[in-house]
Amino acid sequence: MATRVLHRRFSALNEAKNWTRTKGQVATFIRGLPASNRNREESWFKSLFVRKVDPRKDAHSHLLAKKEESNLYKIQFHNVKPECLDAYNKLCEDVLPSIHADKYYPCELVGTWNTWYGEQDQAVHLWRYRGGYPALTEVMNKLKNNKEFMEYRKERGKMLLSRRNQLLLEFSFWNEPLPRQGPNVYELRSYQLRPGTMIEWGNYWARAIRYRQHNREAVGGFFSQIGKLYMVHHLWAYKDLKSRESTRNAAWQHEGWNEVVYYTVPLIQHMDSRIMIPMKTSPLQ
C-alpha cells in the first residue's frame, strides 16, 4: 500500500513539473513576440488558464435586459414523431394563431418553425409576454379554461417524443423581433456559456451587433432565466443559405469583428446551430 501511495505522489509531482514546464515554454514564446501581438497572445493565453468570473454584484438580467420594457420570452422545443409531423404542424396552425390574435391573452407568437438542418422532426416556438412574469402567469391560468387549447395539448401529447422550454430575456442592444415578410430561412444559434461570463459576452456583442445589421439579418438576441442557465440564443434571418454564407463572410471585412470572435470563443462551453423554415402562420416569414 505504501508503494502505491508513493507512486501516486511521484506521478502527481511529475504532472505538476510537466505543467509548469509547458506553461513556462508558452510564456517564453509570448514574450518573444512583437509588441503589437503580445497583448493579444497574452489575453488568449490567460483565457485558457484563468477562469473569468463576473465580479459584479448586480444580477446580469438587470444589466443586460431592456429597461424600458418588461418583456419575457418563452422558447419551446418539441421533438415530434416523424410520422406525425404534418399532423402536428396542422394542429399548431389551427390553434396557436387564435391565441396570438386574442387580446384576452397578454402574449404574442413571435415565430414558429420546423428545423430544416440540425435536430430533425423538431418544432420551435417563440412567445413574447408583454408584462413579464405576471403576464406569463395570467396566460397560463386563462388557458386552463380554454377548452380548445386543452384539447390541443391532449392531441399534441400523442405526437411528441419529448419537449423542453426556457424562459428568456432579450438583450438591450438587440432588435425586438417584429413580423417580417418572407420567404426567409432562419438560423437559431445557441451558446452555452461558462458560468460567470454573461456580462463579458454582452459587452462584446453590444459593440459587435452593428457589424451584423447591414442586411437586416439580426432578428433577436436572448439569454436564459429559467431552464438551462447561461444560455444565449441569437436569431438570424436570411433569404437563403447562399445569402447566409455571403452575409457571414462579409462580417469579417469589418474592422473589429475578428476581435469579437477572438475574445468570445473562450467564453463558450458548447454551441449549436439550427436552420429553420417558418410554418405557414408564423409572424416571422
Tab-separated table of C-alpha atoms in Angstrom:
chain	number	residue	atom	x	y	z
A	1	MET	CA	0.000	0.000	0.000
A	2	ALA	CA	2.857	2.391	0.844
A	3	THR	CA	4.330	1.704	-2.585
A	4	ARG	CA	1.039	2.709	-4.268
A	5	VAL	CA	0.812	5.928	-2.260
A	6	LEU	CA	4.400	6.873	-3.170
A	7	HIS	CA	3.724	6.042	-6.813
A	8	ARG	CA	0.660	8.340	-6.865
A	9	ARG	CA	2.591	11.176	-5.250
A	10	PHE	CA	5.504	10.864	-7.698
A	11	SER	CA	3.012	10.795	-10.612
A	12	ALA	CA	1.313	13.967	-9.366
A	13	LEU	CA	4.700	15.626	-8.917
A	14	ASN	CA	5.726	14.740	-12.472
A	15	GLU	CA	2.432	16.109	-13.855
A	16	ALA	CA	2.969	19.349	-11.966
A	17	LYS	CA	6.517	19.626	-13.340
A	18	ASN	CA	5.299	18.989	-16.888
A	19	TRP	CA	2.532	21.575	-16.478
A	20	THR	CA	4.977	24.171	-15.166
A	21	ARG	CA	7.425	23.447	-17.972
A	22	THR	CA	4.703	23.727	-20.657
A	23	LYS	CA	3.295	26.909	-19.188
A	24	GLY	CA	6.781	28.371	-18.997
A	25	GLN	CA	7.521	27.485	-22.606
A	26	VAL	CA	4.337	29.174	-23.817
A	27	ALA	CA	5.029	32.228	-21.681
A	28	THR	CA	8.566	32.434	-23.120
A	29	PHE	CA	7.136	32.183	-26.615
A	30	ILE	CA	4.691	35.025	-25.920
A	31	ARG	CA	7.437	37.266	-24.538
A	32	GLY	CA	9.353	36.721	-27.775
A	33	LEU	CA	6.518	38.029	-29.936
A	34	PRO	CA	6.493	41.570	-31.345
A	35	ALA	CA	4.853	44.100	-29.034
A	36	SER	CA	1.884	44.516	-31.415
A	37	ASN	CA	0.940	40.860	-30.987
A	38	ARG	CA	1.987	40.326	-27.374
A	39	ASN	CA	-1.074	41.736	-25.656
A	40	ARG	CA	-3.430	39.703	-27.768
A	41	GLU	CA	-1.481	36.480	-27.283
A	42	GLU	CA	-1.246	37.070	-23.537
A	43	SER	CA	-5.011	37.566	-23.406
A	44	TRP	CA	-5.551	34.346	-25.343
A	45	PHE	CA	-3.119	32.506	-23.062
A	46	LYS	CA	-4.878	33.749	-19.929
A	47	SER	CA	-8.248	32.760	-21.373
A	48	LEU	CA	-7.069	29.146	-21.359
A	49	PHE	CA	-5.946	29.039	-17.742
A	50	VAL	CA	-7.783	31.806	-15.916
A	51	ARG	CA	-11.461	31.347	-15.264
A	52	LYS	CA	-13.313	34.598	-15.834
A	53	VAL	CA	-15.854	35.192	-13.086
A	54	ASP	CA	-18.054	38.254	-13.221
A	55	PRO	CA	-17.293	40.295	-10.068
A	56	ARG	CA	-20.412	42.458	-10.308
A	57	LYS	CA	-22.974	42.290	-7.548
A	58	ASP	CA	-25.945	43.185	-9.778
A	59	ALA	CA	-27.863	40.370	-11.467
A	60	HIS	CA	-26.891	40.196	-15.126
A	61	SER	CA	-30.595	40.313	-16.013
A	62	HIS	CA	-30.684	43.878	-14.615
A	63	LEU	CA	-27.572	44.899	-16.513
A	64	LEU	CA	-28.256	43.323	-19.905
A	65	ALA	CA	-32.039	43.357	-20.403
A	66	LYS	CA	-34.067	46.232	-21.798
A	67	LYS	CA	-35.094	48.621	-19.037
A	68	GLU	CA	-37.957	50.364	-20.808
A	69	GLU	CA	-39.884	47.135	-21.436
A	70	SER	CA	-40.680	44.145	-19.272
A	71	ASN	CA	-40.947	41.535	-21.986
A	72	LEU	CA	-40.455	37.891	-21.140
A	73	TYR	CA	-39.947	35.265	-23.824
A	74	LYS	CA	-40.590	31.539	-23.842
A	75	ILE	CA	-38.908	29.277	-26.348
A	76	GLN	CA	-40.272	25.761	-26.845
A	77	PHE	CA	-38.531	22.818	-28.496
A	78	HIS	CA	-40.849	19.978	-29.491
A	79	ASN	CA	-39.398	16.750	-30.864
A	80	VAL	CA	-42.152	15.240	-32.974
A	81	LYS	CA	-42.674	11.646	-34.030
A	82	PRO	CA	-41.575	11.600	-37.692
A	83	GLU	CA	-44.852	10.126	-38.906
A	84	CYS	CA	-46.824	12.824	-37.058
A	85	LEU	CA	-45.019	15.967	-38.243
A	86	ASP	CA	-47.598	17.033	-40.844
A	87	ALA	CA	-50.474	16.477	-38.435
A	88	TYR	CA	-48.588	18.345	-35.705
A	89	ASN	CA	-47.996	21.337	-37.985
A	90	LYS	CA	-51.676	21.397	-38.976
A	91	LEU	CA	-52.724	21.296	-35.327
A	92	CYS	CA	-50.423	24.204	-34.444
A	93	GLU	CA	-51.608	26.237	-37.426
A	94	ASP	CA	-55.243	25.741	-36.366
A	95	VAL	CA	-54.815	26.743	-32.702
A	96	LEU	CA	-51.780	28.941	-31.999
A	97	PRO	CA	-52.717	31.929	-34.233
A	98	SER	CA	-56.048	32.314	-32.431
A	99	ILE	CA	-54.246	32.718	-29.090
A	100	HIS	CA	-51.836	35.175	-30.693
A	101	ALA	CA	-54.676	37.299	-32.077
A	102	ASP	CA	-56.856	37.273	-28.944
A	103	LYS	CA	-56.200	40.386	-26.814
A	104	TYR	CA	-57.610	38.466	-23.846
A	105	TYR	CA	-54.191	36.810	-23.612
A	106	PRO	CA	-51.220	39.165	-22.981
A	107	CYS	CA	-48.908	37.139	-25.214
A	108	GLU	CA	-47.770	37.089	-28.824
A	109	LEU	CA	-46.496	34.339	-31.057
A	110	VAL	CA	-43.186	35.756	-32.296
A	111	GLY	CA	-42.395	32.867	-34.606
A	112	THR	CA	-42.926	29.169	-35.162
A	113	TRP	CA	-40.678	26.947	-37.248
A	114	ASN	CA	-39.670	23.460	-38.268
A	115	THR	CA	-35.971	22.604	-38.090
A	116	TRP	CA	-34.531	22.025	-41.548
A	117	TYR	CA	-30.908	21.361	-40.600
A	118	GLY	CA	-29.997	20.404	-37.050
A	119	GLU	CA	-32.295	18.268	-34.933
A	120	GLN	CA	-34.747	16.682	-37.346
A	121	ASP	CA	-38.516	16.458	-36.895
A	122	GLN	CA	-38.421	19.332	-34.445
A	123	ALA	CA	-40.672	22.357	-33.992
A	124	VAL	CA	-39.521	25.586	-32.346
A	125	HIS	CA	-41.987	28.160	-30.986
A	126	LEU	CA	-41.082	31.584	-29.602
A	127	TRP	CA	-43.635	33.506	-27.476
A	128	ARG	CA	-43.454	37.012	-26.033
A	129	TYR	CA	-45.233	38.006	-22.808
A	130	ARG	CA	-45.623	41.781	-22.516
A	131	GLY	CA	-45.613	42.411	-18.788
A	132	GLY	CA	-43.088	39.789	-17.757
A	133	TYR	CA	-43.812	37.047	-15.245
A	134	PRO	CA	-47.284	38.358	-14.249
A	135	ALA	CA	-48.342	38.182	-17.903
A	136	LEU	CA	-46.989	34.623	-18.174
A	137	THR	CA	-48.947	33.564	-15.090
A	138	GLU	CA	-52.098	35.249	-16.379
A	139	VAL	CA	-51.877	33.459	-19.720
A	140	MET	CA	-51.264	30.081	-18.077
A	141	ASN	CA	-54.288	30.488	-15.789
A	142	LYS	CA	-56.556	31.608	-18.612
A	143	LEU	CA	-55.511	28.807	-20.950
A	144	LYS	CA	-56.534	26.237	-18.351
A	145	ASN	CA	-60.106	27.306	-19.039
A	146	ASN	CA	-59.713	27.319	-22.820
A	147	LYS	CA	-61.271	24.049	-23.999
A	148	GLU	CA	-59.797	24.337	-27.488
A	149	PHE	CA	-56.295	24.789	-26.084
A	150	MET	CA	-56.650	21.931	-23.612
A	151	GLU	CA	-57.797	19.656	-26.439
A	152	TYR	CA	-54.830	20.879	-28.486
A	153	ARG	CA	-52.444	19.911	-25.673
A	154	LYS	CA	-54.044	16.480	-25.408
A	155	GLU	CA	-53.709	15.796	-29.135
A	156	ARG	CA	-50.224	17.293	-29.229
A	157	GLY	CA	-49.044	14.954	-26.484
A	158	LYS	CA	-49.818	11.960	-28.679
A	159	MET	CA	-47.477	13.274	-31.369
A	160	LEU	CA	-44.404	14.209	-29.319
A	161	LEU	CA	-41.320	12.265	-28.348
A	162	SER	CA	-40.093	14.950	-25.933
A	163	ARG	CA	-40.338	18.660	-25.255
A	164	ARG	CA	-38.479	21.324	-23.309
A	165	ASN	CA	-38.640	25.055	-22.857
A	166	GLN	CA	-36.765	28.044	-21.465
A	167	LEU	CA	-37.773	31.472	-20.208
A	168	LEU	CA	-35.659	34.235	-21.739
A	169	LEU	CA	-34.973	37.950	-21.582
A	170	GLU	CA	-33.861	39.968	-24.608
A	171	PHE	CA	-30.530	41.760	-24.761
A	172	SER	CA	-30.922	45.535	-24.627
A	173	PHE	CA	-28.711	46.085	-27.683
A	174	TRP	CA	-30.597	43.696	-29.994
A	175	ASN	CA	-33.620	44.481	-32.123
A	176	GLU	CA	-37.008	43.471	-30.798
A	177	PRO	CA	-38.180	40.656	-33.094
A	178	LEU	CA	-41.004	42.006	-35.241
A	179	PRO	CA	-43.059	40.340	-38.000
A	180	ARG	CA	-41.350	40.297	-41.382
A	181	GLN	CA	-42.288	39.168	-44.836
A	182	GLY	CA	-40.623	36.219	-46.475
A	183	PRO	CA	-39.543	33.977	-47.795
A	184	ASN	CA	-36.643	33.630	-45.372
A	185	VAL	CA	-34.726	30.873	-43.700
A	186	TYR	CA	-33.876	31.409	-40.047
A	187	GLU	CA	-30.845	30.372	-38.068
A	188	LEU	CA	-31.025	29.898	-34.319
A	189	ARG	CA	-27.514	29.860	-32.889
A	190	SER	CA	-27.451	28.713	-29.271
A	191	TYR	CA	-24.459	29.148	-26.968
A	192	GLN	CA	-23.862	27.511	-23.589
A	193	LEU	CA	-21.582	29.977	-21.809
A	194	ARG	CA	-19.222	29.331	-18.945
A	195	PRO	CA	-20.860	30.462	-15.672
A	196	GLY	CA	-19.842	33.988	-14.748
A	197	THR	CA	-19.182	35.212	-18.309
A	198	MET	CA	-22.580	36.591	-19.366
A	199	ILE	CA	-21.652	40.227	-18.735
A	200	GLU	CA	-18.447	39.830	-20.727
A	201	TRP	CA	-20.411	38.268	-23.590
A	202	GLY	CA	-22.889	41.137	-23.504
A	203	ASN	CA	-20.139	43.768	-23.506
A	204	TYR	CA	-18.550	42.338	-26.648
A	205	TRP	CA	-21.818	41.805	-28.512
A	206	ALA	CA	-23.110	45.288	-27.654
A	207	ARG	CA	-20.309	46.531	-29.906
A	208	ALA	CA	-20.419	43.658	-32.388
A	209	ILE	CA	-24.090	43.751	-33.327
A	210	ARG	CA	-23.529	46.768	-35.605
A	211	TYR	CA	-21.416	44.556	-37.872
A	212	ARG	CA	-24.418	42.252	-38.411
A	213	GLN	CA	-27.161	44.740	-39.308
A	214	HIS	CA	-26.347	45.525	-42.921
A	215	ASN	CA	-28.745	43.005	-44.485
A	216	ARG	CA	-31.337	43.168	-41.693
A	217	GLU	CA	-30.277	39.673	-40.712
A	218	ALA	CA	-30.377	40.295	-36.938
A	219	VAL	CA	-33.818	39.271	-35.619
A	220	GLY	CA	-33.362	38.885	-31.863
A	221	GLY	CA	-30.923	38.067	-29.091
A	222	PHE	CA	-31.898	36.409	-25.800
A	223	PHE	CA	-30.419	34.952	-22.627
A	224	SER	CA	-31.973	32.364	-20.341
A	225	GLN	CA	-33.559	32.979	-16.956
A	226	ILE	CA	-35.223	29.629	-16.263
A	227	GLY	CA	-34.322	26.290	-17.798
A	228	LYS	CA	-30.743	25.657	-18.854
A	229	LEU	CA	-28.871	28.648	-17.467
A	230	TYR	CA	-26.127	30.745	-19.075
A	231	MET	CA	-27.700	30.008	-22.451
A	232	VAL	CA	-27.689	32.607	-25.213
A	233	HIS	CA	-29.816	32.424	-28.351
A	234	HIS	CA	-29.180	34.573	-31.441
A	235	LEU	CA	-31.877	34.503	-34.136
A	236	TRP	CA	-30.943	35.475	-37.707
A	237	ALA	CA	-32.886	35.700	-40.974
A	238	TYR	CA	-31.512	35.151	-44.487
A	239	LYS	CA	-33.063	34.903	-47.917
A	240	ASP	CA	-31.435	31.518	-48.430
A	241	LEU	CA	-28.357	29.541	-47.401
A	242	LYS	CA	-26.188	31.247	-50.031
A	243	SER	CA	-27.176	34.629	-48.599
A	244	ARG	CA	-26.296	33.335	-45.156
A	245	GLU	CA	-22.832	32.379	-46.341
A	246	SER	CA	-22.111	35.695	-48.058
A	247	THR	CA	-23.514	37.753	-45.160
A	248	ARG	CA	-21.458	35.932	-42.570
A	249	ASN	CA	-18.315	36.196	-44.713
A	250	ALA	CA	-18.886	39.931	-45.178
A	251	ALA	CA	-18.748	40.475	-41.411
A	252	TRP	CA	-15.056	39.586	-41.453
A	253	GLN	CA	-14.369	42.594	-43.653
A	254	HIS	CA	-15.346	44.966	-40.841
A	255	GLU	CA	-12.537	46.027	-38.550
A	256	GLY	CA	-13.262	44.780	-35.056
A	257	TRP	CA	-15.348	41.716	-35.930
A	258	ASN	CA	-12.336	39.412	-35.703
A	259	GLU	CA	-11.644	40.654	-32.168
A	260	VAL	CA	-15.213	39.910	-31.089
A	261	VAL	CA	-14.867	36.317	-32.288
A	262	TYR	CA	-11.363	36.057	-30.819
A	263	TYR	CA	-12.429	37.099	-27.318
A	264	THR	CA	-15.870	35.485	-27.111
A	265	VAL	CA	-14.928	31.974	-28.254
A	266	PRO	CA	-13.194	31.183	-24.906
A	267	LEU	CA	-16.449	32.062	-23.109
A	268	ILE	CA	-18.340	29.239	-24.827
A	269	GLN	CA	-18.685	25.705	-23.469
A	270	HIS	CA	-20.915	24.429	-26.267
A	271	MET	CA	-22.666	25.874	-29.311
A	272	ASP	CA	-25.330	24.684	-31.694
A	273	SER	CA	-26.928	25.896	-34.930
A	274	ARG	CA	-30.380	25.196	-36.354
A	275	ILE	CA	-31.591	26.210	-39.795
A	276	MET	CA	-35.362	26.614	-39.577
A	277	ILE	CA	-38.263	27.064	-42.009
A	278	PRO	CA	-41.270	29.121	-40.830
A	279	MET	CA	-44.639	27.453	-40.542
A	280	LYS	CA	-47.400	28.957	-42.689
A	281	THR	CA	-48.863	31.014	-39.833
A	282	SER	CA	-45.606	32.280	-38.334
A	283	PRO	CA	-45.435	36.092	-37.976
A	284	LEU	CA	-41.770	35.782	-38.932
A	285	GLN	CA	-41.807	34.591	-42.534
